[in-house]
Coordinates of C-alpha atoms in Angstrom, one line a residue:
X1 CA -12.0 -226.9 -125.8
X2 CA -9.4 -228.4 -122.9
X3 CA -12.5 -228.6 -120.9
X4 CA -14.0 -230.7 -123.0
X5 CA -10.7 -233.1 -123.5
X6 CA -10.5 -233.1 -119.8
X7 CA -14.2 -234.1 -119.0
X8 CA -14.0 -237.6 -118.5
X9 CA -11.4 -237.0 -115.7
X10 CA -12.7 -235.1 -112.8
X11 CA -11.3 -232.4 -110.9
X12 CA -12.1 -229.3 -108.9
X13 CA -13.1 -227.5 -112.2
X14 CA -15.1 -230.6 -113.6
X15 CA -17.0 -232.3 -111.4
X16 CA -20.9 -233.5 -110.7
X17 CA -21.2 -230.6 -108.6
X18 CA -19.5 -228.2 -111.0
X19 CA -16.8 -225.4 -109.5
X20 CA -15.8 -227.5 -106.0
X21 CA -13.2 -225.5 -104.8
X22 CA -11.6 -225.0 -101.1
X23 CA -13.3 -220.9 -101.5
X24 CA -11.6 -220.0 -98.5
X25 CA -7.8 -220.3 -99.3
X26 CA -8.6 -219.3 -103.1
X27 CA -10.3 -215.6 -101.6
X28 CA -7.2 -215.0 -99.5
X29 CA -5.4 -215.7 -102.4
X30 CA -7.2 -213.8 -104.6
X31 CA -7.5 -210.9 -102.0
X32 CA -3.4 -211.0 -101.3
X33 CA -3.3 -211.1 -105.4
X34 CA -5.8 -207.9 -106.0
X35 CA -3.5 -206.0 -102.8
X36 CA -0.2 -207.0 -104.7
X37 CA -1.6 -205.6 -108.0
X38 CA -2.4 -202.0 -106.5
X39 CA 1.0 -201.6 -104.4
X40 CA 3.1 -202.4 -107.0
X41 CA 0.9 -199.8 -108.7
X42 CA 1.5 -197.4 -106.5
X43 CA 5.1 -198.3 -105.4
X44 CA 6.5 -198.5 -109.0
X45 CA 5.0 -195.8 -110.9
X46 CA 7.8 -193.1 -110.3
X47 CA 10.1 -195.5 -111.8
X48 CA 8.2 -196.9 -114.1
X49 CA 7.9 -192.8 -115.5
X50 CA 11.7 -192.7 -115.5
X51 CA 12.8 -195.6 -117.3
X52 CA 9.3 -196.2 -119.6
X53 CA 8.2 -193.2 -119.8
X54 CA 5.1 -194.7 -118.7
X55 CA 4.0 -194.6 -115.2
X56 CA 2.0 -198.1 -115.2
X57 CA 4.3 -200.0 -116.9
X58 CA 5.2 -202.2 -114.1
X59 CA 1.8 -202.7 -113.6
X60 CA 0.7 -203.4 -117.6
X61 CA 3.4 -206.4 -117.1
X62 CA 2.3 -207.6 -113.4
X63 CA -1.0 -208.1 -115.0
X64 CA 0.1 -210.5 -117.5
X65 CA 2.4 -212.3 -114.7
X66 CA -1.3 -212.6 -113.0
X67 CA -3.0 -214.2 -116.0
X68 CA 0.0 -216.4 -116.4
X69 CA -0.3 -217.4 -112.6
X70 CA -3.9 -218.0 -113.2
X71 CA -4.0 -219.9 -116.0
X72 CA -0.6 -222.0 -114.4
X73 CA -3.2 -222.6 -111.2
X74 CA -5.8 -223.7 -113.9
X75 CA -3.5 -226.0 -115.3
X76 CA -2.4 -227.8 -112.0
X77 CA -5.8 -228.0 -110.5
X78 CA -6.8 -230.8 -113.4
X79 CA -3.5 -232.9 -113.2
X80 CA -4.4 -235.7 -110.4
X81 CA -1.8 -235.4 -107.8
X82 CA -1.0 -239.1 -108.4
X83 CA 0.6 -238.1 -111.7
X84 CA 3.1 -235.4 -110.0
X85 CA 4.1 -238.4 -108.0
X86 CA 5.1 -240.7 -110.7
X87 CA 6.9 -237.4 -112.4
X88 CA 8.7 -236.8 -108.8
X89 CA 12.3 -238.2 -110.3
X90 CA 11.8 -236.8 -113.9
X91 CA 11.0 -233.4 -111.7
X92 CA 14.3 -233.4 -109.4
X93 CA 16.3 -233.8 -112.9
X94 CA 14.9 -231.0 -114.7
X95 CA 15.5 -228.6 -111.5
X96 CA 19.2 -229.9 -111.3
X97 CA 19.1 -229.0 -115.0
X98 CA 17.5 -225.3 -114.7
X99 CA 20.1 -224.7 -112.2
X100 CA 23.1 -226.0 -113.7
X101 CA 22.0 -223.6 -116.9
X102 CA 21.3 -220.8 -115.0
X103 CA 24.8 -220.9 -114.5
X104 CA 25.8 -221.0 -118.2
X105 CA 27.4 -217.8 -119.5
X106 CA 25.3 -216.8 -122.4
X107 CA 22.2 -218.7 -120.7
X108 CA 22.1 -217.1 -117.4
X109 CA 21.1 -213.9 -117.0
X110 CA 23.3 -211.8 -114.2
X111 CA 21.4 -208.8 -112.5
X112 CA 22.7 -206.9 -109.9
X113 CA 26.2 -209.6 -109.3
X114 CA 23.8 -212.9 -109.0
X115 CA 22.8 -215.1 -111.9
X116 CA 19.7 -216.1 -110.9
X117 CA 18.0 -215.8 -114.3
X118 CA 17.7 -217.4 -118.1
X119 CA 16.7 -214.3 -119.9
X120 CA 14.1 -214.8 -122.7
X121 CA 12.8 -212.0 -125.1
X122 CA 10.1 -210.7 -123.1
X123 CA 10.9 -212.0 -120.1
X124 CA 12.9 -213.8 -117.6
X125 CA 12.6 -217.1 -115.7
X126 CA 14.4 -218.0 -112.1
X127 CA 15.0 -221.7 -112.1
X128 CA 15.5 -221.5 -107.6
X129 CA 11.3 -220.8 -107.9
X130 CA 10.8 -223.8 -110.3
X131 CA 13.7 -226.0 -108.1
X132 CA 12.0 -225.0 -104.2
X133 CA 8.7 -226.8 -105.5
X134 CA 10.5 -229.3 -107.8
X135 CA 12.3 -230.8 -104.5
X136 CA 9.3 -230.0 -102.3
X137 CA 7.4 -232.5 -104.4
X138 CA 10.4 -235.3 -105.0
X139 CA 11.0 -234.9 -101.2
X140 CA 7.6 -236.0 -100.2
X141 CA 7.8 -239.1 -102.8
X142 CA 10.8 -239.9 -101.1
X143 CA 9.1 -240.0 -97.6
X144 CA 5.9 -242.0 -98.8
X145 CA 8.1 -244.6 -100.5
X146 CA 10.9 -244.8 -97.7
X147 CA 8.8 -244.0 -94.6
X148 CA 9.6 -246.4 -92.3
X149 CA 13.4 -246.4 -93.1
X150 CA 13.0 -242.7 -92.5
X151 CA 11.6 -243.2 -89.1
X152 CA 14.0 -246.1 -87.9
X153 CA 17.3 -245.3 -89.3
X154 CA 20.2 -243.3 -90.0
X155 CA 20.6 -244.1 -94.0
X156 CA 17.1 -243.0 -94.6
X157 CA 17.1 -239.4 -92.5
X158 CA 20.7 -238.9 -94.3
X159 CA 19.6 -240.2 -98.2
X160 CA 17.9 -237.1 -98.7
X161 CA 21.1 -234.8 -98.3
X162 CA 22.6 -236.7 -101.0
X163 CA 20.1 -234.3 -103.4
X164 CA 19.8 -231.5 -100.8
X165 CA 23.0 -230.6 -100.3
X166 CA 24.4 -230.6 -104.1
X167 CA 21.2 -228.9 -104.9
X168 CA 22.0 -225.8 -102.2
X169 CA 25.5 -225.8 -103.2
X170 CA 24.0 -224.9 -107.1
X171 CA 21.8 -222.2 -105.2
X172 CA 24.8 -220.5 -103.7
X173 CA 27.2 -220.4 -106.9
X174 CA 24.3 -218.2 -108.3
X175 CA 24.6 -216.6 -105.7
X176 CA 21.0 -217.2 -103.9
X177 CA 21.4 -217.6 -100.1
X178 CA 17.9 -216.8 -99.4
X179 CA 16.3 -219.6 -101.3
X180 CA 18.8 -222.1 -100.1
X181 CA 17.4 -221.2 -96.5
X182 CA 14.1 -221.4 -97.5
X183 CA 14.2 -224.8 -99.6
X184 CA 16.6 -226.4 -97.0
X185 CA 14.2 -225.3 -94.4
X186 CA 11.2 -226.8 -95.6
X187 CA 13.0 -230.1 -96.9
X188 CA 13.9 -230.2 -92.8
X189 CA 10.2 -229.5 -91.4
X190 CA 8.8 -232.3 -94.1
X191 CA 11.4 -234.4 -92.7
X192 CA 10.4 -233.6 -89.0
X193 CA 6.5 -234.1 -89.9
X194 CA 7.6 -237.6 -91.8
X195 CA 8.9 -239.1 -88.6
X196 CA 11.9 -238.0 -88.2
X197 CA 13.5 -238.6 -84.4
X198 CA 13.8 -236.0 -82.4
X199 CA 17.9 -236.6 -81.3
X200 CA 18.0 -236.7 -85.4
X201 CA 15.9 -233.8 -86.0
X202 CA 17.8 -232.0 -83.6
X203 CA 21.0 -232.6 -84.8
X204 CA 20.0 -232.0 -88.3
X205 CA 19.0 -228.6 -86.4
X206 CA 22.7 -227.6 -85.3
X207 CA 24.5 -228.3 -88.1
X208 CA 21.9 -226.0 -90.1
X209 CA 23.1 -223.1 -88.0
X210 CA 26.7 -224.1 -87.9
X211 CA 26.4 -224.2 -91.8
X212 CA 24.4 -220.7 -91.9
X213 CA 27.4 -219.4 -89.6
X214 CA 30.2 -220.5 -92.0
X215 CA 29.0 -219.7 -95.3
X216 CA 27.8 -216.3 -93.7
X217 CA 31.6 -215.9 -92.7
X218 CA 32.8 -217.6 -95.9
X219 CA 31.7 -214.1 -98.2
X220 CA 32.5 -210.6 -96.8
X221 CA 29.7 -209.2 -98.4
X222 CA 26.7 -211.5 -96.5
X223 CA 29.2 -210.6 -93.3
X224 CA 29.2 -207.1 -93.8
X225 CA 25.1 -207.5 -94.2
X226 CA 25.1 -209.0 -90.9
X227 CA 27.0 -206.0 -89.2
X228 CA 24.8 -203.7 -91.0
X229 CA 22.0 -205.5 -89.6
X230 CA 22.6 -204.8 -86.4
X231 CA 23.4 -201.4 -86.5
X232 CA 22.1 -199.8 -90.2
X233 CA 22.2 -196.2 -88.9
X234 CA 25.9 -196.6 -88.2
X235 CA 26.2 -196.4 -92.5
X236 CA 23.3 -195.0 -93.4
X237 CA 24.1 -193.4 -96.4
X238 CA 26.3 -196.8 -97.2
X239 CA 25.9 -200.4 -96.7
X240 CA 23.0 -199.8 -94.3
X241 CA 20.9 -197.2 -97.1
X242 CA 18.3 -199.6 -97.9
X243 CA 17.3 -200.9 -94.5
X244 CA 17.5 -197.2 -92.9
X245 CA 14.9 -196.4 -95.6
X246 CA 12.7 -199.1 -95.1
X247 CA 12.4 -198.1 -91.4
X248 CA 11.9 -193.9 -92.1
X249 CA 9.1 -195.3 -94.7
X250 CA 7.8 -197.7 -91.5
X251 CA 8.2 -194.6 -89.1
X252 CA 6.4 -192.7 -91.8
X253 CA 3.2 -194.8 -91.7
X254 CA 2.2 -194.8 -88.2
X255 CA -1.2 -195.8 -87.7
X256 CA -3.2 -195.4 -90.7
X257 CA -0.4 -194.8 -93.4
X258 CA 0.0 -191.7 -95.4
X259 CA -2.6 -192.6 -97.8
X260 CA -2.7 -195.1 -101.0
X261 CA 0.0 -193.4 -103.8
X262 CA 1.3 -191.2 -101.3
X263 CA 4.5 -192.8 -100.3
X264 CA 7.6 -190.5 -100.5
X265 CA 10.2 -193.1 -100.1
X266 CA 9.0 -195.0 -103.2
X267 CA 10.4 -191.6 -105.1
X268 CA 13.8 -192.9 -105.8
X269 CA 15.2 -192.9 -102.0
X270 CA 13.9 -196.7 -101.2
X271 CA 15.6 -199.2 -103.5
X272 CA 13.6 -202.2 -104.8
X273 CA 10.7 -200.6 -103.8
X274 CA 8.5 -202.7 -105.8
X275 CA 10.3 -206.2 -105.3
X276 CA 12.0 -206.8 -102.3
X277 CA 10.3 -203.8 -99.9
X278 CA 7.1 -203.5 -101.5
X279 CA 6.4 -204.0 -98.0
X280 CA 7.9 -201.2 -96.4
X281 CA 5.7 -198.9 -99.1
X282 CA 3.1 -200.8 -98.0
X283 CA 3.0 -199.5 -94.6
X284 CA 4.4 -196.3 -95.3
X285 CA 0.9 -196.0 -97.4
X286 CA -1.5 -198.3 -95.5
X287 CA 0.3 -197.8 -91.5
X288 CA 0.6 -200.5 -89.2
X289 CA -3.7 -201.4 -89.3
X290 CA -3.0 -201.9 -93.4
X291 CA 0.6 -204.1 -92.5
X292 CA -1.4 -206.1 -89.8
X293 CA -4.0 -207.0 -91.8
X294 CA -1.8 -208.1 -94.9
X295 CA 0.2 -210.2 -92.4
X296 CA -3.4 -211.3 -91.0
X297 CA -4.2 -212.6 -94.7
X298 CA -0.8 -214.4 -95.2
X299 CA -1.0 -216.1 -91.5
X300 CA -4.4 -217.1 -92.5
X301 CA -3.5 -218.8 -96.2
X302 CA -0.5 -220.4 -94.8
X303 CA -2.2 -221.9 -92.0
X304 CA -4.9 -223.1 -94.2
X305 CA -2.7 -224.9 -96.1
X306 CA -1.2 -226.9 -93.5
X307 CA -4.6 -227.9 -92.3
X308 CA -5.7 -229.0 -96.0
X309 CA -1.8 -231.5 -95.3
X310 CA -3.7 -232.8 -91.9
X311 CA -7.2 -233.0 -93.7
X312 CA -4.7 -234.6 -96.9
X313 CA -3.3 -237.1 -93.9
X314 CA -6.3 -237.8 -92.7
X315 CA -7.3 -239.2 -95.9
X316 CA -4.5 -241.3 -95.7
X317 CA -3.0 -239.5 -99.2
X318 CA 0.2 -239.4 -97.2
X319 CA 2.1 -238.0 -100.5
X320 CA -0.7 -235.4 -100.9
X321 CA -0.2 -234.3 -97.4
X322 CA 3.7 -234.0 -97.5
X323 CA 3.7 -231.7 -100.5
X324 CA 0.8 -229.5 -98.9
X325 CA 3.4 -229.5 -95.4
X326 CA 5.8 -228.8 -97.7
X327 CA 4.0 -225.9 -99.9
X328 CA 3.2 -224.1 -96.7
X329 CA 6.6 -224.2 -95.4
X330 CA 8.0 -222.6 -99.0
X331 CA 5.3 -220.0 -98.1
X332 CA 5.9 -219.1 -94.7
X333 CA 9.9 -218.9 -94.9
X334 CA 9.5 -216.7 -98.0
X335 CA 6.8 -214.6 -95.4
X336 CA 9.0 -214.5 -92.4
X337 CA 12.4 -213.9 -94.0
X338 CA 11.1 -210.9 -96.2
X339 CA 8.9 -209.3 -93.5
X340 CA 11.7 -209.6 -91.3
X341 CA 14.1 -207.9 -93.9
X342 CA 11.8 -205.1 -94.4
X343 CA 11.3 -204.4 -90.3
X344 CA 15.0 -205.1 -89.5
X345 CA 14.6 -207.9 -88.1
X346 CA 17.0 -210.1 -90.5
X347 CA 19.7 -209.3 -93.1
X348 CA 18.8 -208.1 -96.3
X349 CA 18.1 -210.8 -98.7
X350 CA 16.5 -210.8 -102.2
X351 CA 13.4 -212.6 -101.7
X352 CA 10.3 -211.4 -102.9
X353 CA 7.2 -211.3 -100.9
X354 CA 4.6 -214.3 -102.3
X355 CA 1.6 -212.5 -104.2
X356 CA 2.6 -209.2 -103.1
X357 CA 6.0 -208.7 -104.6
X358 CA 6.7 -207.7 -108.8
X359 CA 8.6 -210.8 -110.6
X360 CA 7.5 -213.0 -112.9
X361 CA 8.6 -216.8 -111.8
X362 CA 7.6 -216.3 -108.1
X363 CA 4.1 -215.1 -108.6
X364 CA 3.9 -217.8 -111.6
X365 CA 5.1 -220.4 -109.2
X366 CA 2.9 -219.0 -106.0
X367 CA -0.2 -219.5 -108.5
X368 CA 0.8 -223.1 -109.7
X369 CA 1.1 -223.7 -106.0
X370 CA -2.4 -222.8 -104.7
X371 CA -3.5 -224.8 -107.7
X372 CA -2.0 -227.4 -106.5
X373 CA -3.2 -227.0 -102.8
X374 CA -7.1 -226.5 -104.4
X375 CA -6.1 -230.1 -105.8
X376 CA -4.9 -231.4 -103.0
X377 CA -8.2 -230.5 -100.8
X378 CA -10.5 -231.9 -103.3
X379 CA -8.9 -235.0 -103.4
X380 CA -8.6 -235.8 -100.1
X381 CA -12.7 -234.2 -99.5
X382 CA -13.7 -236.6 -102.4
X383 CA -11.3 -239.5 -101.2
X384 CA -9.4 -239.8 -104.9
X385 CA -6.5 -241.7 -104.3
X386 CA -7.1 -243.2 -100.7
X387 CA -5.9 -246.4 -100.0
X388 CA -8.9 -246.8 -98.6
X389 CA -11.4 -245.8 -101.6
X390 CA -11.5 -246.8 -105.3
X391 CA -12.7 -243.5 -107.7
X392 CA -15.4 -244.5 -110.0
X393 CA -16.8 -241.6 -112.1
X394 CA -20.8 -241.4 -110.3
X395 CA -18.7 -241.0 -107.3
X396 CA -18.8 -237.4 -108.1
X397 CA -22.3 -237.2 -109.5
X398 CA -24.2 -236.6 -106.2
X399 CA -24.3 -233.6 -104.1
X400 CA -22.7 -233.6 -100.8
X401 CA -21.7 -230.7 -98.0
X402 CA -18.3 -229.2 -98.3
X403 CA -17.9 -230.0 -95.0
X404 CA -14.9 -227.6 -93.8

């Protein structure tokens, strides 16, 4: 029935050539979706059998997160990216909203010391997920609209920062130190791609890391994550128990793993085994050839989404090709930080693993993100909203080669 509402208005589900999809980021998707599914499977069924009595129940929800994802990637594919700009403003509010309410007693939901949730009946909703992609979209409005002030001056590399920073300061009263990194960091590399000087980048650059320093300082817990970082094994059985048992299930791996749902670490000694390290089971079941590959699929759907930005640039949809930079950055600081959590390369954080890990908002969001990327690559393949071209409907009537 929506498709038939939504038929005079084409997208990459409705179209003169049908399905017209970018099939090469929605497989490794797909794929990275389908992997997710069976190690959180595998990972959470001894807990699942303690607490549910029911060894798939972990998975029995993940599956309706999936369909949720789905049909939220559905959704965003037939809204014209021209409309998220015009919403860009209304889209900032409603994230400083989520995030001021998270922070509501009786509204937010606290889980393990952080609220980071609003707790519903069946579920629960992270507002940082909904915020990260919320800014990600305002920011690249911002940089279409004040592009050359950007470039030339001081006022517009600082105006941004006047959201940013009030917006990070929300994420760390949840406390969420992880996303603030992540959001921050793309919001800088979408600055850097608008045109940002280099002495300004730069600078922008060190007082990021002086900031990191002091509010790493500023709680004793994040320091005494730092110490434990470099030295887990000297508390194992203490502050440095969840890394120490990352790396045995690592050690355990070796080449070709241990086998699919043979993972001894998932039995209770690895915490988070199906969130945060659902990596580290991953290894410990798949070895280093199963790790490589998965890292293979997320190097290759992160770098295909920065080249659908270019292709997006290109096109001159310059708004279309900041939110794609700035979707891909979201992706590959979520990558890097939890991959480097599970191998001991960084602190530990809480930041799930995009597609991979269990949690509702994230692979939700993830979804509504790759919907948004499949939109952005039709657009700019079919010229919608060029300067350069105006859409008329038979526009889309003829067959032509994908092209990419």
């Amino acid at each position: 029935m929506i498709f038939g509402i939504l038929k005079p208005y084409p997208s990459p589900l409705i179209s003169g050539r049908g399905i017209d999809l970018d099939f090469p980021l929605l497989a490794g998707c797909l794929a990275l979706l389908g992997l997710g599914l069976v190690m959180i499977t595998s990972a959470s069924s001894e807990v699942a059998a303690v607490q549910s009595g029911n060894p798939l129940y972990h998975m029995f929800r993940h599956l309706v997160y999936v369909t949720l994802g789905l049909g939220a990637g559905l959704m965003t594919m037939l809204v014209p990216i021209a409309t998220w700009q015009r919403m860009g403003f209304m889209m900032l509010i409603g994230a400083f909203g989520l995030l001021v309410l998270v922070l509501v007693p009786g509204i937010g939901r606290e889980v393990n010391g952080s609220m980071r949730w609003i707790g519903f009946s069946f579920f629960n909703v992270q507002p940082s997920e909904i915020a990260k992609v919320f800014v990600v979209i305002y920011l690249a409005g911002y940089l279409v609209r004040r592009q050359t002030e950007v470039r030339e001056s001081w006022m517009g590399f600082f105006k941004p920062f006047i959201v940013l920073l009030p917006m990070a300061g929300l994420l760390l009263m949840e406390p969420d130190f992880g996303a603030t990194v992540v959001m921050m960091g793309a919001a800088a590399a979408m600055l850097f791609l608008g045109g940002v000087g280099l002495f300004r980048f730069s600078l922008m650059v060190v007082l990021a890391v002086i900031s990191v320093v002091v509010l790493v300082q500023a709680q004793p817990y994040r320091m005494a994550r730092l110490i434990t970082f470099t030295d887990p094994w000297s508390d194992q059985f203490g502050s440095g128990y969840q890394l120490t048992q990352a790396l045995i299930a690592f050690g355990r791996g070796e080449w070709l793993g241990v086998g699919l749902g043979n993972s001894v670490q998932k039995q209770f000694y690895l915490p988070e085994a199906h969130t945060d390290f659902v990596f580290s089971v991953l290894a410990e079941e798949l070895g280093v050839v199963g790790s490589l590959l998965t890292i293979a699929l997320f190097v290759f759907i992160t770098v295909r989404a920065l080249y659908i930005g270019l292709w997006a640039e290109k096109a001159k949809q310059f708004f279309a090709a900041y939110m794609a930079f700035g979707l891909s950055f979201l992706w590959i600081g979520q990558f890097l930080i939890n991959i480097g959590v599970n191998v001991g390369l960084l602190p530990t954080k809480g930041l799930t693993l995009p597609f991979l890990s269990y949690g509702g908002s994230s692979l939700v969001i993830c979804c509504a993100c790759v919907g948004l990327l499949l939109r952005i690559e039709w657009e700019s393949r079919t010229h919608l909203g060029s300067e350069e071209h105006e859409f008329k409907e038979s526009d889309f009537a003829e067959e032509t080669s994908h092209g990419r």
